PDB file of C-alpha atoms in Angstrom:
ATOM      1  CA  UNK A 208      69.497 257.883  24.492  1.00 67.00           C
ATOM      2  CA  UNK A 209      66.169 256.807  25.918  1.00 74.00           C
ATOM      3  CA  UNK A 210      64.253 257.297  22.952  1.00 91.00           C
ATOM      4  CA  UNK A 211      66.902 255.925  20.892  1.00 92.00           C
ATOM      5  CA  UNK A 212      66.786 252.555  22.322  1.00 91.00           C
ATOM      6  CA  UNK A 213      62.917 252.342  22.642  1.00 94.00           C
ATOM      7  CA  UNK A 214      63.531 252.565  18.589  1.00 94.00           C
ATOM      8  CA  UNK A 215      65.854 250.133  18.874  1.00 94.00           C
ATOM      9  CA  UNK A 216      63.214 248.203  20.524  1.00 94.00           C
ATOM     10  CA  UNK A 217      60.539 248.820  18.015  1.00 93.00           C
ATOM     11  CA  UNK A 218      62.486 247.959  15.289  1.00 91.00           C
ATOM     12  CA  UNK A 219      62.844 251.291  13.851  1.00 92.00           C
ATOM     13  CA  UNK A 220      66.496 251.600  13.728  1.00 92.00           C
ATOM     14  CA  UNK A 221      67.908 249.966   9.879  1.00 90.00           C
ATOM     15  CA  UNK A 222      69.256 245.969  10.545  1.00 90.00           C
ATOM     16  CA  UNK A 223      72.771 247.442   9.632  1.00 91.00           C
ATOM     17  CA  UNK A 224      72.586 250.120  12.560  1.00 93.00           C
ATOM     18  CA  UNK A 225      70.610 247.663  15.314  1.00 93.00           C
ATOM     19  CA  UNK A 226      73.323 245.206  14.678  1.00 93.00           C
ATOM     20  CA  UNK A 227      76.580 246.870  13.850  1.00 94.00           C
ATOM     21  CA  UNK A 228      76.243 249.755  16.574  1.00 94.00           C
ATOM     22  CA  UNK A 229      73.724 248.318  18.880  1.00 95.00           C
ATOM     23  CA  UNK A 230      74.343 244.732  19.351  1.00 93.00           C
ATOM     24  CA  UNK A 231      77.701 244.586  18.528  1.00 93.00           C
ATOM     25  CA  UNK A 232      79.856 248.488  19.337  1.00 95.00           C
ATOM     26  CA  UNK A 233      77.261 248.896  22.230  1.00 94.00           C
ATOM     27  CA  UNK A 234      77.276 245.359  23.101  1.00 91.00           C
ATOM     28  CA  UNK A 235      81.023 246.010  23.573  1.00 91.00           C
ATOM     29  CA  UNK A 236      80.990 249.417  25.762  1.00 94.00           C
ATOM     30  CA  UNK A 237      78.419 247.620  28.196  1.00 92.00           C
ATOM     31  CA  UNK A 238      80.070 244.794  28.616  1.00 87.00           C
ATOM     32  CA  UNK A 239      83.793 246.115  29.282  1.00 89.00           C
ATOM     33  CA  UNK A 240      83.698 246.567  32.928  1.00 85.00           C
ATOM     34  CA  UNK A 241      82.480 243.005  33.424  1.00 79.00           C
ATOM     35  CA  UNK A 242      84.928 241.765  30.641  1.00 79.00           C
ATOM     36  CA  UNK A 243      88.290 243.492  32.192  1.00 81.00           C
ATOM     37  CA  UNK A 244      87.241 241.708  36.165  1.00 76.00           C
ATOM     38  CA  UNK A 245      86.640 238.759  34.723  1.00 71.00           C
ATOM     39  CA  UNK A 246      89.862 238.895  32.684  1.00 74.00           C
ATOM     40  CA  UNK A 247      91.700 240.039  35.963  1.00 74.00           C
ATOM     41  CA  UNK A 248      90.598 237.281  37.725  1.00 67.00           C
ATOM     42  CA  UNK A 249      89.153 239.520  40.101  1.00 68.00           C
ATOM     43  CA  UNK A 250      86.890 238.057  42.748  1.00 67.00           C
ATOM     44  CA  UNK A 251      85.299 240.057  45.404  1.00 64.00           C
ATOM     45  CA  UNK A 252      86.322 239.676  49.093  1.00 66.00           C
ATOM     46  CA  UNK A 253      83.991 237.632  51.623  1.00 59.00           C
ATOM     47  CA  UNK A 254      83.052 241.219  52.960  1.00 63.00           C
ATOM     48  CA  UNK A 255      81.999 243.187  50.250  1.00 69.00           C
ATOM     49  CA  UNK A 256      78.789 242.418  49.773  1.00 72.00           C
ATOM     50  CA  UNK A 257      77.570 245.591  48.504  1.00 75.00           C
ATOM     51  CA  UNK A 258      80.614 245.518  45.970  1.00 76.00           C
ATOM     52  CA  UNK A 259      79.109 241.904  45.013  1.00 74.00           C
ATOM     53  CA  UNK A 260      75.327 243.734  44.990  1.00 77.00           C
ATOM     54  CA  UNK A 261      76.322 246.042  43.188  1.00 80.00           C
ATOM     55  CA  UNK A 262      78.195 244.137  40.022  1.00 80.00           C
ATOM     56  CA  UNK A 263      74.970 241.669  39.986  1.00 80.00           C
ATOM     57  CA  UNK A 264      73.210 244.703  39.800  1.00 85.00           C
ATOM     58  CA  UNK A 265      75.211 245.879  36.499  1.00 87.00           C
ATOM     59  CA  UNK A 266      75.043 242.087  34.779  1.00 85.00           C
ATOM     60  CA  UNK A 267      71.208 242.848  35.208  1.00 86.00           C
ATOM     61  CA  UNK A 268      71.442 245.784  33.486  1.00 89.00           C
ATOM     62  CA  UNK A 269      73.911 244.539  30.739  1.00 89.00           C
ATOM     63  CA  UNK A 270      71.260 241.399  30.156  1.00 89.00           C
ATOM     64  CA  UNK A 271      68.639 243.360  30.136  1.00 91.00           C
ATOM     65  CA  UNK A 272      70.313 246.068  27.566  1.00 93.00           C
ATOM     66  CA  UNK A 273      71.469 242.452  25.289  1.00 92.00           C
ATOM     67  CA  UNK A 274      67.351 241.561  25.130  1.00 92.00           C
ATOM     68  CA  UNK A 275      66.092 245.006  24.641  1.00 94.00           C
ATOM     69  CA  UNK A 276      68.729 245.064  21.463  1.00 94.00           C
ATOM     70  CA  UNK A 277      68.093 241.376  20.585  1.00 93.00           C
ATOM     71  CA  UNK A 278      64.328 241.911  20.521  1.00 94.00           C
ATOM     72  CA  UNK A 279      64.680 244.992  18.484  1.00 94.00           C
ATOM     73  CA  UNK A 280      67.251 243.508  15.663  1.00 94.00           C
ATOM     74  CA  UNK A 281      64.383 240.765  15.114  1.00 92.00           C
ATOM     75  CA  UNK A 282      62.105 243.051  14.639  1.00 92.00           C
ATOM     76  CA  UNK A 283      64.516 245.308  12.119  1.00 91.00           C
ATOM     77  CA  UNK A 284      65.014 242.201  10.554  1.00 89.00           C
ATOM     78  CA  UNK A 285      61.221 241.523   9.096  1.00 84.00           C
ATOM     79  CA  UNK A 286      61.051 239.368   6.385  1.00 72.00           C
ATOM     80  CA  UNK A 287      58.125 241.090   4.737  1.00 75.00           C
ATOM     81  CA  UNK A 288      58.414 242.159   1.220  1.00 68.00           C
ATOM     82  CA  UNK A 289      62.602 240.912   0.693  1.00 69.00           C
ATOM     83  CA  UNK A 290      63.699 239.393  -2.040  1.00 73.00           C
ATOM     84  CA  UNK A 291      66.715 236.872  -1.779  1.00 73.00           C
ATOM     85  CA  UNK A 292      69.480 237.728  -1.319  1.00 76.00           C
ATOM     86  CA  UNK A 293      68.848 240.233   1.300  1.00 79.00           C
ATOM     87  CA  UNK A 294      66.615 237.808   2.872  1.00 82.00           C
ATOM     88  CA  UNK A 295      69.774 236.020   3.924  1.00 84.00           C
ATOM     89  CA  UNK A 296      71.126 238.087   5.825  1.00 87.00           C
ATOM     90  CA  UNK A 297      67.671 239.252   7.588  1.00 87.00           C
ATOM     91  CA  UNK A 298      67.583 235.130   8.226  1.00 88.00           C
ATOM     92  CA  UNK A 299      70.634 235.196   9.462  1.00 88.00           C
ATOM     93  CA  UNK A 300      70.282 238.328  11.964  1.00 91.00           C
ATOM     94  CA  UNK A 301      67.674 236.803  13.453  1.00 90.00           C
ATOM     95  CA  UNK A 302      69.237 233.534  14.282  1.00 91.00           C
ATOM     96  CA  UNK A 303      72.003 235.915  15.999  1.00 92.00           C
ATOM     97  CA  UNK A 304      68.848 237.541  17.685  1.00 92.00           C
ATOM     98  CA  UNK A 305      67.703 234.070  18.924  1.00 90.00           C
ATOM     99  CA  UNK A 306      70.766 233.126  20.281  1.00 91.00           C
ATOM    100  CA  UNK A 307      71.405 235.848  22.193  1.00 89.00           C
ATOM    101  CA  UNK A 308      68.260 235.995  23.410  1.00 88.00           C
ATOM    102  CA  UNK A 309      68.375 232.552  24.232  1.00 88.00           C
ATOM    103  CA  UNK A 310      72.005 233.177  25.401  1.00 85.00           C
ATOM    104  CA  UNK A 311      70.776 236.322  28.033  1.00 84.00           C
ATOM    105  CA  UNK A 312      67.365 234.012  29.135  1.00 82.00           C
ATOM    106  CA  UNK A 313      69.164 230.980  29.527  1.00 80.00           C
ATOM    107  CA  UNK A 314      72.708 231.610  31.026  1.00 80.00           C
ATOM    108  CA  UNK A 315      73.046 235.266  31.852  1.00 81.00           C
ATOM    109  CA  UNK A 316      69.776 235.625  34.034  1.00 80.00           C
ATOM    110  CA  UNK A 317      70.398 232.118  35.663  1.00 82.00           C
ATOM    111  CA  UNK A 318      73.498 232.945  36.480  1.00 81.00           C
ATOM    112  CA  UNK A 319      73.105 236.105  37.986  1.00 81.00           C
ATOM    113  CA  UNK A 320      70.004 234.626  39.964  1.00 82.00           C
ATOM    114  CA  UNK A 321      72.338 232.314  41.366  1.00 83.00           C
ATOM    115  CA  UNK A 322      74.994 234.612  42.386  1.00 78.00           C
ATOM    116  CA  UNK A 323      72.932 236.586  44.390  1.00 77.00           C
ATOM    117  CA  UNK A 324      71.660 234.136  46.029  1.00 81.00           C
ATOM    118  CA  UNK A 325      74.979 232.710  47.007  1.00 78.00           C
ATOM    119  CA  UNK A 326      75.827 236.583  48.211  1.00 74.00           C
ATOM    120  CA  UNK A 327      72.750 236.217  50.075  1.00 76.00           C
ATOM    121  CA  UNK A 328      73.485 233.108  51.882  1.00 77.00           C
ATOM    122  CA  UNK A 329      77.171 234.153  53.088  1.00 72.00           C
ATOM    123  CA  UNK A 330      75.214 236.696  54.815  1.00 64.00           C
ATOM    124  CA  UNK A 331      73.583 234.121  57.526  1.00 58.00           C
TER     125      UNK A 331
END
């Protein structure tokens, strides 16, 4: 698995495989647990702090697997040498890589920041 994402990273992996089965299938599987609370309406009780740890500590992990994949479909999706109207789509992939990226830097990090810090604070 290891290796297989550090090709992901790279840019190894085809543009169909880093985006169909990366981004999007794995995207999916990673993001379940999250999805089905937050679909529950579950919130965590003003005591479980460790409970409330421990989920920021998964959205890290989530946002960090969404840039690692993000990063690595912009790669798989070089421009070098394409004719049109492949090029399209490799234009297009990396617009989806941009706003995730953009997406995981710009909400999902912030976000989480903030949440542990207001965990943190009902602790005083």
């Amino acid at each position: 698995m290891k290796n297989a994402l550090l090709r992901v990273w790279r840019g190894e992996e085809s543009l169909f495989v880093t985006f169909w089965l990366w981004l999007v299938l794995g995207g999916l599987i990673v993001s379940l647990p999250q999805t089905m609370l937050m679909l529950a309406g579950y919130s965590f009780p003003a005591d479980a702090f460790v409970q409330a740890y421990a989920f920021c500590l998964y959205r890290l992990c989530v946002l960090a697997f969404q840039f690692v994949v993000s990063v690595g479909l912009w790669r798989a999706a070089g421009l070098d040498g394409i004719d049109w109207p492949d090029k399209f789509w490799r234009l297009g992939a990396r617009v989806v890589a941009l706003a995730t990226i953009g997406g995981v830097i710009g909400v999902g990090f912030v976000e989480t920041a903030v949440r542990i810090y207001m965990v943190s604070m009902s602790l005083l």
